[in-house]
Coordinates of C-alpha atoms and ligand atoms in Angstrom, one line a residue:
X11 CA -25.9 1.8 17.1
X12 CA -22.9 2.2 14.9
X13 CA -22.5 0.1 11.8
X14 CA -19.3 -1.8 11.1
X15 CA -18.4 -2.8 7.5
X16 CA -16.0 -5.6 7.0
X17 CA -14.5 -5.5 3.5
X18 CA -13.2 -8.8 2.2
X19 CA -11.3 -9.0 -1.1
X20 CA -11.7 -12.6 -2.4
X21 CA -9.9 -14.3 -5.2
X22 CA -10.5 -18.1 -5.4
X23 CA -11.5 -18.3 -1.7
X24 CA -14.3 -20.8 -1.9
X25 CA -12.9 -22.9 1.0
X26 CA -12.2 -19.9 3.2
X27 CA -15.3 -17.8 2.9
X28 CA -17.8 -19.9 4.9
X29 CA -15.3 -20.3 7.7
X30 CA -14.4 -16.6 7.6
X31 CA -18.1 -15.7 7.6
X32 CA -18.8 -17.9 10.6
X33 CA -15.8 -16.8 12.7
X34 CA -16.2 -13.1 12.1
X35 CA -20.0 -13.1 12.7
X36 CA -19.4 -15.0 16.0
X37 CA -16.6 -12.5 17.1
X38 CA -18.5 -9.4 16.2
X39 CA -21.4 -10.5 18.3
X40 CA -19.4 -9.3 21.3
X41 CA -19.4 -5.7 19.9
X42 CA -22.3 -3.3 20.2
X43 CA -22.4 -2.7 16.4
X44 CA -24.5 -3.6 13.4
X45 CA -22.4 -5.7 11.1
X46 CA -22.2 -5.5 7.3
X47 CA -20.0 -7.8 5.2
X48 CA -18.8 -6.4 1.9
X49 CA -17.3 -9.3 -0.1
X50 CA -15.6 -8.4 -3.3
X51 CA -15.1 -11.3 -5.7
X52 CA -12.1 -10.3 -7.7
X53 CA -13.0 -12.4 -10.8
X54 CA -12.5 -15.8 -9.1
X55 CA -12.5 -18.9 -11.2
X56 CA -13.6 -21.3 -8.5
X57 CA -17.0 -21.4 -6.7
X58 CA -16.4 -18.2 -4.8
X59 CA -19.4 -16.4 -6.4
X60 CA -22.0 -19.2 -5.8
X61 CA -20.7 -19.4 -2.2
X62 CA -21.3 -15.6 -1.8
X63 CA -24.7 -15.8 -3.4
X64 CA -25.6 -18.5 -1.0
X65 CA -24.5 -16.5 2.0
X66 CA -26.3 -13.3 0.8
X67 CA -29.5 -15.3 0.4
X68 CA -29.4 -16.5 3.9
X69 CA -28.2 -13.3 5.6
X70 CA -29.1 -9.8 4.6
X71 CA -26.0 -8.4 6.4
X72 CA -24.0 -10.0 3.6
X73 CA -23.4 -7.8 0.5
X74 CA -21.1 -8.8 -2.4
X75 CA -19.8 -7.4 -5.6
X76 CA -18.4 -9.6 -8.3
X77 CA -15.8 -8.3 -10.8
X78 CA -16.0 -9.1 -14.5
X79 CA -12.4 -10.4 -14.3
X80 CA -9.4 -10.4 -11.9
X81 CA -8.5 -6.8 -11.3
X82 CA -6.2 -7.4 -8.4
X83 CA -6.5 -6.9 -4.6
X84 CA -6.0 -3.1 -4.8
X85 CA -9.0 -2.8 -7.1
X86 CA -11.1 -5.1 -4.9
X87 CA -10.2 -3.0 -1.8
X88 CA -11.1 0.2 -3.5
X89 CA -14.5 -1.2 -4.6
X90 CA -15.1 -2.4 -1.1
X91 CA -14.3 0.9 0.4
X92 CA -16.6 2.6 -2.1
X93 CA -19.4 0.2 -1.3
X94 CA -19.1 0.2 2.5
X95 CA -21.8 2.1 4.4
X96 CA -20.4 1.6 7.9
X97 CA -19.4 4.3 10.5
X98 CA -16.5 2.0 11.1
X99 CA -14.8 0.3 8.2
X100 CA -12.5 -2.7 8.5
X101 CA -10.5 -4.5 5.8
X102 CA -9.7 -8.2 6.2
X103 CA -8.3 -11.0 4.1
X104 CA -10.6 -14.0 3.5
X105 CA -8.1 -16.6 4.6
X106 CA -8.2 -15.9 8.4
X107 CA -4.6 -14.9 8.5
X108 CA -5.9 -11.7 10.0
X109 CA -7.0 -12.8 13.5
X110 CA -10.7 -11.9 13.8
X111 CA -10.5 -11.5 17.6
X112 CA -8.3 -8.4 17.0
X113 CA -11.5 -6.7 15.7
X114 CA -12.4 -6.3 19.4
X115 CA -9.2 -4.6 20.3
X116 CA -9.4 -2.4 17.2
X117 CA -12.9 -1.4 18.1
X118 CA -11.7 -0.4 21.6
X119 CA -8.8 1.6 20.1
X120 CA -11.2 3.7 18.1
X121 CA -14.2 4.0 20.4
X122 CA -12.4 4.3 23.7
X123 CA -8.9 5.4 23.0
X124 CA -9.8 7.9 20.4
X125 CA -7.7 6.6 17.5
X126 CA -8.9 7.1 13.9
X127 CA -7.4 3.8 12.8
X128 CA -6.1 0.7 14.3
X129 CA -3.8 -1.4 12.1
X130 CA -1.9 -4.6 12.4
X131 CA 1.7 -5.6 11.9
X132 CA 3.2 -9.0 11.8
X133 CA 6.2 -9.3 14.1
X134 CA 7.7 -12.2 12.3
X135 CA 7.7 -13.8 8.9
X136 CA 7.6 -17.4 9.9
X137 CA 6.1 -19.8 7.4
X138 CA 7.3 -17.6 4.6
X139 CA 10.0 -18.5 2.1
X140 CA 13.3 -16.9 3.2
X141 CA 13.9 -15.3 -0.2
X142 CA 10.5 -13.6 -0.1
X143 CA 11.2 -12.3 3.4
X144 CA 14.6 -10.9 2.3
X145 CA 13.1 -9.1 -0.6
X146 CA 10.2 -7.8 1.5
X147 CA 12.7 -6.3 4.0
X148 CA 14.7 -4.7 1.1
X149 CA 11.5 -3.3 -0.3
X150 CA 10.5 -1.6 3.0
X151 CA 14.0 -0.2 3.5
X152 CA 14.0 1.2 0.0
X153 CA 10.6 2.7 0.0
X154 CA 11.0 4.2 3.4
X155 CA 14.2 5.9 2.4
X156 CA 12.6 7.4 -0.7
X157 CA 9.0 8.2 0.2
X158 CA 7.9 11.0 2.5
X159 CA 5.4 9.0 4.5
X160 CA 6.4 6.0 6.6
X161 CA 5.4 2.6 5.4
X162 CA 5.5 0.3 8.4
X163 CA 7.4 -3.0 7.8
X164 CA 5.1 -6.0 8.2
X165 CA 2.0 -3.8 8.2
X166 CA -1.0 -5.7 6.8
X167 CA -3.9 -4.2 5.1
X168 CA -6.0 -5.6 8.0
X169 CA -7.3 -2.5 9.9
X170 CA -10.3 -0.7 11.3
X171 CA -10.9 3.0 10.7
X172 CA -13.4 5.7 11.1
X173 CA -15.8 6.9 8.5
X174 CA -13.8 10.2 8.2
X175 CA -10.5 8.4 7.5
X176 CA -12.3 6.1 5.0
X177 CA -13.7 9.1 3.2
X178 CA -10.2 10.6 3.2
X179 CA -8.8 7.5 1.4
X180 CA -11.7 7.6 -1.1
X181 CA -10.9 11.3 -1.8
X182 CA -7.5 10.3 -3.3
X183 CA -8.6 9.9 -6.9
X184 CA -5.6 8.1 -8.4
X185 CA -6.2 5.1 -10.6
X186 CA -2.9 3.3 -9.7
X187 CA -3.5 2.5 -6.0
X188 CA -1.0 1.3 -3.5
X189 CA -3.1 1.1 -0.3
X190 CA -0.2 0.7 2.1
X191 CA 1.0 4.1 1.1
X192 CA -2.4 5.7 0.9
X193 CA -3.3 4.6 4.4
X194 CA -0.2 6.3 5.7
X195 CA -0.4 9.4 3.4
X196 CA -3.8 10.5 4.7
X197 CA -2.3 10.8 8.2
X198 CA -4.8 10.5 11.2
X199 CA -3.9 8.8 14.4
X200 CA -3.1 5.2 13.9
X201 CA -2.4 2.6 16.6
X202 CA -0.5 -0.5 15.7
X203 CA -1.2 -3.9 17.1
X204 CA 1.3 -6.7 16.8
X205 CA 0.7 -10.3 16.2
X206 CA 2.5 -13.4 15.1
X207 CA 2.1 -14.7 11.6
X208 CA -0.6 -17.3 11.0
X209 CA -1.0 -19.9 8.4
X210 CA -3.9 -19.6 5.9
X211 CA -7.1 -21.4 7.0
X212 CA -7.3 -23.1 3.6
X213 CA -6.3 -22.6 -0.1
X214 CA -3.0 -21.1 -1.3
X215 CA -1.5 -17.7 -1.4
X216 CA -2.4 -15.7 -4.5
X217 CA 1.0 -14.1 -4.8
X218 CA 3.9 -15.3 -6.8
X219 CA 7.3 -13.7 -7.2
X220 CA 6.4 -11.9 -10.4
X221 CA 3.2 -10.4 -8.9
X222 CA 5.0 -9.4 -5.8
X223 CA 7.8 -7.7 -7.7
X224 CA 5.3 -5.8 -9.8
X225 CA 3.5 -4.8 -6.7
X226 CA 6.7 -3.6 -5.0
X227 CA 8.0 -1.6 -8.0
X228 CA 4.5 -0.1 -8.6
X229 CA 4.4 0.9 -5.0
X230 CA 7.7 2.6 -5.1
X231 CA 6.8 4.4 -8.4
X232 CA 3.5 5.6 -7.0
X233 CA 4.8 6.6 -3.6
X234 CA 7.7 8.7 -4.6
X235 CA 9.3 10.6 -7.4
X236 CA 12.8 10.5 -6.0
X237 CA 13.8 7.9 -8.5
X238 CA 13.9 10.8 -11.0
X239 CA 16.9 12.1 -9.2
X240 CA 19.0 9.3 -10.7
X241 CA 19.5 11.7 -13.7
X242 CA 21.1 14.3 -11.5
X243 CA 23.4 11.8 -9.8
X244 CA 24.5 10.4 -13.1
X245 CA 25.1 13.8 -14.5
X246 CA 27.4 14.7 -11.6
X247 CA 29.2 11.4 -11.9
X248 CA 30.0 12.3 -15.6
X249 CA 31.1 15.8 -14.6
X250 CA 33.4 14.4 -12.0
X251 CA 34.9 11.9 -14.5
X252 CA 35.3 14.8 -17.0
X253 CA 37.2 16.9 -14.5
X254 CA 39.4 13.9 -13.6
X255 CA 40.4 13.5 -17.2
X256 CA 41.1 17.2 -17.7
X257 CA 43.3 17.3 -14.6
X258 CA 45.1 14.2 -15.7
X259 CA 45.6 15.6 -19.2
X260 CA 47.0 18.8 -17.9
X261 CA 49.4 17.0 -15.5
X262 CA 50.6 14.7 -18.2
X263 CA 51.1 17.6 -20.6
X264 CA 53.0 19.6 -17.9
X265 CA 55.2 16.6 -17.3
X266 CA 55.9 16.6 -21.0
X267 CA 54.3 13.1 -21.4
X268 CA 52.5 12.1 -24.5
X269 CA 48.7 12.6 -24.2
X270 CA 46.8 10.3 -26.5
X271 CA 43.8 11.4 -28.6
X272 CA 41.5 9.2 -26.6
X273 CA 42.5 10.9 -23.4
X274 CA 41.6 14.3 -24.9
X275 CA 38.4 13.0 -26.4
X276 CA 37.0 11.2 -23.3
X277 CA 36.5 14.3 -21.1
X278 CA 34.7 15.9 -24.1
X279 CA 32.4 12.9 -24.3
X280 CA 31.8 12.9 -20.6
X281 CA 30.9 16.5 -20.7
X282 CA 28.3 15.9 -23.4
X283 CA 26.9 13.1 -21.3
X284 CA 26.8 15.5 -18.3
X285 CA 25.0 18.1 -20.3
X286 CA 22.4 15.7 -21.7
X287 CA 21.7 14.2 -18.3
X288 CA 21.3 17.6 -16.8
X289 CA 18.8 18.5 -19.5
X290 CA 17.0 15.2 -18.7
X291 CA 16.9 16.1 -15.0
X292 CA 15.3 19.5 -15.8
X293 CA 12.6 17.8 -17.8
X294 CA 12.1 15.2 -15.1
X295 CA 11.5 18.0 -12.6
X296 CA 8.6 19.1 -14.7
X297 CA 7.4 15.5 -15.1
X298 CA 7.3 15.4 -11.3
X299 CA 5.1 18.4 -11.2
X300 CA 2.8 16.9 -13.8
X301 CA 2.7 13.6 -11.8
X302 CA 1.7 15.4 -8.7
X303 CA -0.9 17.5 -10.5
X304 CA -2.4 14.5 -12.4
X305 CA -2.5 12.3 -9.3
X306 CA -4.8 15.0 -8.0
X307 CA -4.5 14.3 -4.3
X308 CA -6.1 16.8 -2.0
X309 CA -3.9 19.6 -0.7
X310 CA -4.9 18.9 2.9
X311 CA -7.3 16.8 4.9
X312 CA -9.2 17.9 8.0
X313 CA -9.4 15.7 11.0
X314 CA -11.6 17.8 13.2
X315 CA -13.4 21.2 13.2
X316 CA -15.5 23.2 15.6
X317 CA -18.6 22.0 13.6
X318 CA -17.8 18.4 14.5
X319 CA -17.4 19.4 18.2
X320 CA -20.8 21.0 18.2
X321 CA -22.3 18.1 16.4
X322 CA -20.9 15.9 19.2
X323 CA -18.5 14.2 16.9
X324 CA -15.3 15.7 18.2
X325 CA -12.7 13.1 19.1
X326 CA -10.4 13.0 22.1
Ligands
UDP20 N1 -6.8 -11.3 -3.4 C1 -7.6 -10.6 -4.4 N2 -7.2 -10.5 -5.6 C2 -6.0 -11.0 -6.1 C3 -5.2 -11.6 -5.1 C4 -5.6 -11.7 -3.8 O1 -8.7 -10.1 -4.0 O2 -5.7 -10.8 -7.3 C5 -7.3 -11.4 -2.0 C6 -7.2 -12.8 -1.5 O3 -8.4 -13.5 -1.8 C7 -7.1 -12.6 0.0 C8 -6.2 -11.3 0.1 O4 -6.4 -10.7 -1.2 O5 -8.3 -12.4 0.6 C9 -4.8 -11.6 0.4 O6 -4.3 -12.6 -0.5 P1 -3.3 -13.8 0.0 O7 -3.8 -14.4 1.3 O8 -3.1 -14.7 -1.2 O9 -2.0 -12.9 0.3 P2 -0.9 -13.2 1.4 O10 -1.7 -13.3 2.7 O11 -0.2 -14.5 1.1 O12 0.0 -12.0 1.4
MG21 MG1 -3.2 -14.4 3.1

């Protein structure tokens, strides 16, 4: 029987966890899998840890890790992925905003339809402050224009994936992790399920505007180096302005008009700015190479090989 690991990052979720545990256990009973919970307590300040201890005492399928302080959801997710032992690995929020019954559809997608991963996207942003939705949309538009891999708007971290895809994600060694991009960067066949937004079962959202902004900016920085091109664009803008002034000066002189010292000096200044920015652009090209090298992502990832086929693990 295959093992299914459910990874749950928890930050101050004392009210949600017992409910989550009950609902998910009930739901997964319908699947022919052995269940394993991997709760990651992300330095909670409420009774999350005692609640987890209690659960772990009563049920040996429950495993938990507790961080020494709050390291953030990305860190919790990574820890969970490292700890999970399942052949199938699922990531869920503790607040039941991720509908547990979708686990059944996800399982079918992987085991019957041959997908490597089944993810979820919200089709609406009801119950969310309008400003937050607007910024979220802007974020997705920006990042998708700049990054090479597609980051699906409204995609949740809620998903189920195969062991091979999980290992692929773990093989990305970067410290600064932005999972939405990692999930998409590793490739593999992903199916998207859609569902309507739900309210939290209890407690409050852990995100405020500042945290979200930091998350978004960090995501863009990590996913793409195209911001570095700003140097080049600015350089050309200055070059254009420089040419404009040179032409204007020549025309004025030809017409016998008075050309002020400022009008002669400005194109010189613009040219210097152009030269400096161009130099900066050259440097940034090397920084880009260093960034890619230091990030140390694998050059390629294998989805299937003849060895898998012979071992009976080939996928459709
Ligand atoms: N979370 C976490 N560490 C944090 C913030 C959040 O582990 O620093 C967990 C949280 O307990 C929850 C999940 O990440 O299980 C999603 O958080 P939340 O529901 O607050 O986000 P939202 O659904 O509002 O986007
Ligand atoms: Mg939530």
